[in-house]
mmCIF file of C-alpha atoms in Angstrom:
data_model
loop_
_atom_site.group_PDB
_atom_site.id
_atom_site.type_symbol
_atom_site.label_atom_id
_atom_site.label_comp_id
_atom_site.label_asym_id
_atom_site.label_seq_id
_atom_site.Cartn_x
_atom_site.Cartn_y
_atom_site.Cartn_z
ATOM 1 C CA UNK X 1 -9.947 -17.155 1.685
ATOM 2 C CA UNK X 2 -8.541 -13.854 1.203
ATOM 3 C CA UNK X 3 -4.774 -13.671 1.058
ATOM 4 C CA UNK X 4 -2.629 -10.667 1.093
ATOM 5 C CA UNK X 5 1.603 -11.452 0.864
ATOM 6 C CA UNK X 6 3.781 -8.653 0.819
ATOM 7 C CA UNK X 7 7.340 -8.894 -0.767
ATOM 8 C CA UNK X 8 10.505 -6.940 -1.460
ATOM 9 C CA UNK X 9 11.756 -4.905 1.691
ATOM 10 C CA UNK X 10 14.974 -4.700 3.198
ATOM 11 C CA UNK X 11 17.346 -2.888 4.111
ATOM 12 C CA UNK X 12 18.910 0.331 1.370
ATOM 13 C CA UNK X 13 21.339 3.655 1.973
ATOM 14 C CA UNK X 14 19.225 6.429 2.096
ATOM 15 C CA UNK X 15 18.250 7.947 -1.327
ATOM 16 C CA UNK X 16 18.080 4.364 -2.635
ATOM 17 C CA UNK X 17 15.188 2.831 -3.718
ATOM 18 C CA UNK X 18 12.442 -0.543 -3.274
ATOM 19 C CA UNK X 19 10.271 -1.793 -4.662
ATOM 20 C CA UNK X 20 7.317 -3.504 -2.568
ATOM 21 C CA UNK X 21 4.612 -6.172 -4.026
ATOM 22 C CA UNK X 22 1.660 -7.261 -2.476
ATOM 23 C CA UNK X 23 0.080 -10.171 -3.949
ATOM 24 C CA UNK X 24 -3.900 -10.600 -3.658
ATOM 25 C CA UNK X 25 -5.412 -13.642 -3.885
ATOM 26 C CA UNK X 26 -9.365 -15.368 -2.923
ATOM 27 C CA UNK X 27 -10.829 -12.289 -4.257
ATOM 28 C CA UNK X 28 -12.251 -10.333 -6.966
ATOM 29 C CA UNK X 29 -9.497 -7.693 -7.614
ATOM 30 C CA UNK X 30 -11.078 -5.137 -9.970
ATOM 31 C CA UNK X 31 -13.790 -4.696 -6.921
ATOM 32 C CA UNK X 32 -11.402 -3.834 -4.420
ATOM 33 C CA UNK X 33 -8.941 -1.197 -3.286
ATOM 34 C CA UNK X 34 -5.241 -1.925 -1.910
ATOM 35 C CA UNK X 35 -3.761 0.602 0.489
ATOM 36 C CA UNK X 36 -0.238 0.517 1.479
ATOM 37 C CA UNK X 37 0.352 1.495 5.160
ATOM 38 C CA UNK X 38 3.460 1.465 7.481
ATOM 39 C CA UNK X 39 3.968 0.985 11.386
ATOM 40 C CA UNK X 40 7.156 2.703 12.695
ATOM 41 C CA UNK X 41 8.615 1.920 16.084
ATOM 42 C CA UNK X 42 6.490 3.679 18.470
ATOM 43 C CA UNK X 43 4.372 5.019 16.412
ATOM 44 C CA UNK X 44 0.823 4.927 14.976
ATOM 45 C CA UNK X 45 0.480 3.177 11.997
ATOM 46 C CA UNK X 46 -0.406 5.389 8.638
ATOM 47 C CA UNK X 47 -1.465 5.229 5.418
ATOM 48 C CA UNK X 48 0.762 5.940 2.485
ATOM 49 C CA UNK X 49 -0.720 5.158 -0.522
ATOM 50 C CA UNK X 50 -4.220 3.752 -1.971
ATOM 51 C CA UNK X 51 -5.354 2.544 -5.657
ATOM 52 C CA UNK X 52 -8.361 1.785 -6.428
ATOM 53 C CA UNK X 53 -9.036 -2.051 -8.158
ATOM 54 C CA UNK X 54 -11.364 -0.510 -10.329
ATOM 55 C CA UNK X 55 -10.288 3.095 -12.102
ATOM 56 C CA UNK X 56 -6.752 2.987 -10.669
ATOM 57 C CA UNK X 57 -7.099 6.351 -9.131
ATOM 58 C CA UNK X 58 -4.391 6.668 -6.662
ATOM 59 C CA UNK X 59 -3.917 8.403 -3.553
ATOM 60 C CA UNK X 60 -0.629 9.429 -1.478
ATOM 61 C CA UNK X 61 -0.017 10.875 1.754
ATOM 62 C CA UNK X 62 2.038 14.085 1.538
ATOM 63 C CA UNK X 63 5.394 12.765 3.033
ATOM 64 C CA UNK X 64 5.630 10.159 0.356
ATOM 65 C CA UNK X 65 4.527 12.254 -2.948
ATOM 66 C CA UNK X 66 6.818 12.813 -5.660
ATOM 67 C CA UNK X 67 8.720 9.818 -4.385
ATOM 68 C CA UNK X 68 6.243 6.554 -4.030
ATOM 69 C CA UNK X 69 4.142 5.290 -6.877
ATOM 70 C CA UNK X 70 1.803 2.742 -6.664
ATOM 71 C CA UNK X 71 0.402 0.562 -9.568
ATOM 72 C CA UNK X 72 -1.304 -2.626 -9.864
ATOM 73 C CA UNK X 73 -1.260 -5.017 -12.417
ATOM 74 C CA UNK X 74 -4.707 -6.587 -12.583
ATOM 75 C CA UNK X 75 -4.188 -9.256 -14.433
ATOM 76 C CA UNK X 76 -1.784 -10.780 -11.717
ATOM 77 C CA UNK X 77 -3.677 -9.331 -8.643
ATOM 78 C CA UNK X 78 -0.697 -7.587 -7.676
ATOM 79 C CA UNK X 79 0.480 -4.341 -6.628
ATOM 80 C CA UNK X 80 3.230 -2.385 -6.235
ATOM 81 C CA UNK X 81 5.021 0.419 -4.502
ATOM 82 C CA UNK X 82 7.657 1.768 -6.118
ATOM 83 C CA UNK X 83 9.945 3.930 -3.658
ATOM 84 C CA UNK X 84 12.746 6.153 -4.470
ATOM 85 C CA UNK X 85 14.761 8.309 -3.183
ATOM 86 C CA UNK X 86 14.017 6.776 0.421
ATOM 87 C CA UNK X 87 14.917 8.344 3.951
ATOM 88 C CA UNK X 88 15.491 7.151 7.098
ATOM 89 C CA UNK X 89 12.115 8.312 8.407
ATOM 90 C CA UNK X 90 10.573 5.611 5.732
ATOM 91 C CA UNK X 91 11.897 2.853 8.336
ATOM 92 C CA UNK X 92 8.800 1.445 8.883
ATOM 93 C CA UNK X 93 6.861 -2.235 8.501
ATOM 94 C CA UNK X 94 4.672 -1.757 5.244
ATOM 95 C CA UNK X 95 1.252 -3.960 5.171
ATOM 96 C CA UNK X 96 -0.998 -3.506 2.434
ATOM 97 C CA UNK X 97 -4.418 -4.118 2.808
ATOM 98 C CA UNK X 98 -7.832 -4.790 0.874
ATOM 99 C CA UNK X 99 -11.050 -3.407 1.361
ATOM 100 C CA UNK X 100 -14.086 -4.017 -1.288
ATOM 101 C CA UNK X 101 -15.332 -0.529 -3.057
ATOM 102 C CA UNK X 102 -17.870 -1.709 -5.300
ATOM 103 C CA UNK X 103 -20.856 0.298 -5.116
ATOM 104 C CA UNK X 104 -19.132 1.298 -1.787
ATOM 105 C CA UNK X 105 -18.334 4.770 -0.896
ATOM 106 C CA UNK X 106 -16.056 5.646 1.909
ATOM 107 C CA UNK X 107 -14.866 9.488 3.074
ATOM 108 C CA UNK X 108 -11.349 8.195 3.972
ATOM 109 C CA UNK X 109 -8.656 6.685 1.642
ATOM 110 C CA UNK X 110 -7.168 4.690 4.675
ATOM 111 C CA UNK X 111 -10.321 3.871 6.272
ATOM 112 C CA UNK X 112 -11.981 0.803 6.385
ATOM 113 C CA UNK X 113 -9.600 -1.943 5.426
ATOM 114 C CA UNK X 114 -10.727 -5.125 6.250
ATOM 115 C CA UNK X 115 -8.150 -7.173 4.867
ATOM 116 C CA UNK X 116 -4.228 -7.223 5.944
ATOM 117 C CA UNK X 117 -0.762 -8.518 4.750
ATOM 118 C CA UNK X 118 1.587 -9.930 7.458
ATOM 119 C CA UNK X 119 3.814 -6.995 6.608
ATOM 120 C CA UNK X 120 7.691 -6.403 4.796
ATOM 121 C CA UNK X 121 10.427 -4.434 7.328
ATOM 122 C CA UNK X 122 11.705 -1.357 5.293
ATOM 123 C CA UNK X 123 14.897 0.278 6.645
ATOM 124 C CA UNK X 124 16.515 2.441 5.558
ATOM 125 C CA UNK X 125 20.162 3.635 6.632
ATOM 126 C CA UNK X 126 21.463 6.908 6.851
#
């Protein structure tokens, strides 16, 4: 069974910083790529960051470069988002998500995700 558990929001002063895991389990990690998306209040949800299980390419959406990174640590089938200098804007609930990429190509980083967390509530004060 395929198990997705996200971990470390809560609540930080803008220009603080979290640090979100997202722990994968009843799958083979190296063939699969974990997204990080968020859902704000109202709004459509969006993707904000993508690695890939097998390179570790990664991907960011343009509101969130220079301040997310995302990295994975294989051998734990675990990933991270590491975010800094946060704003109030990053309020949001974060879900990663799995989708398998072997042999697999896709035309969207945030398309396609079959797989989802039950989600972590960011906030973030200003």
């Amino acid at each position: 069974e395929v198990q997705l558990v996200e971990s470390g929001g809560g609540l930080v002063q803008a220009g603080g910083s979290l640090r979100l895991s997202c722990a994968a389990s009843g799958f083979t990690f190296d063939d699969y790529a974990i997204g990080w998306f968020r859902q704000a209040p109202g709004k459509e949800r969006e993707g904000v960051s993508y690695i890939s299980g097998s390179d570790r390419s990664t991907y960011y959406t343009d509101s969130v470069k220079g301040r997310f990174t995302i990295t994975s640590d294989n051998a734990k089938s675990t990933v991270y988002l590491q975010m800094n200098s946060l704003k109030p804007e990053d309020t949001a609930v974060y879900y990663c998500a799995a989708r398998y990429e072997k042999y697999t190509y896709y035309a969207d980083y945030f398309s396609d995700f079959g797989f989802w967390g039950q989600g972590t509530q960011v906030t973030v004060s200003s």
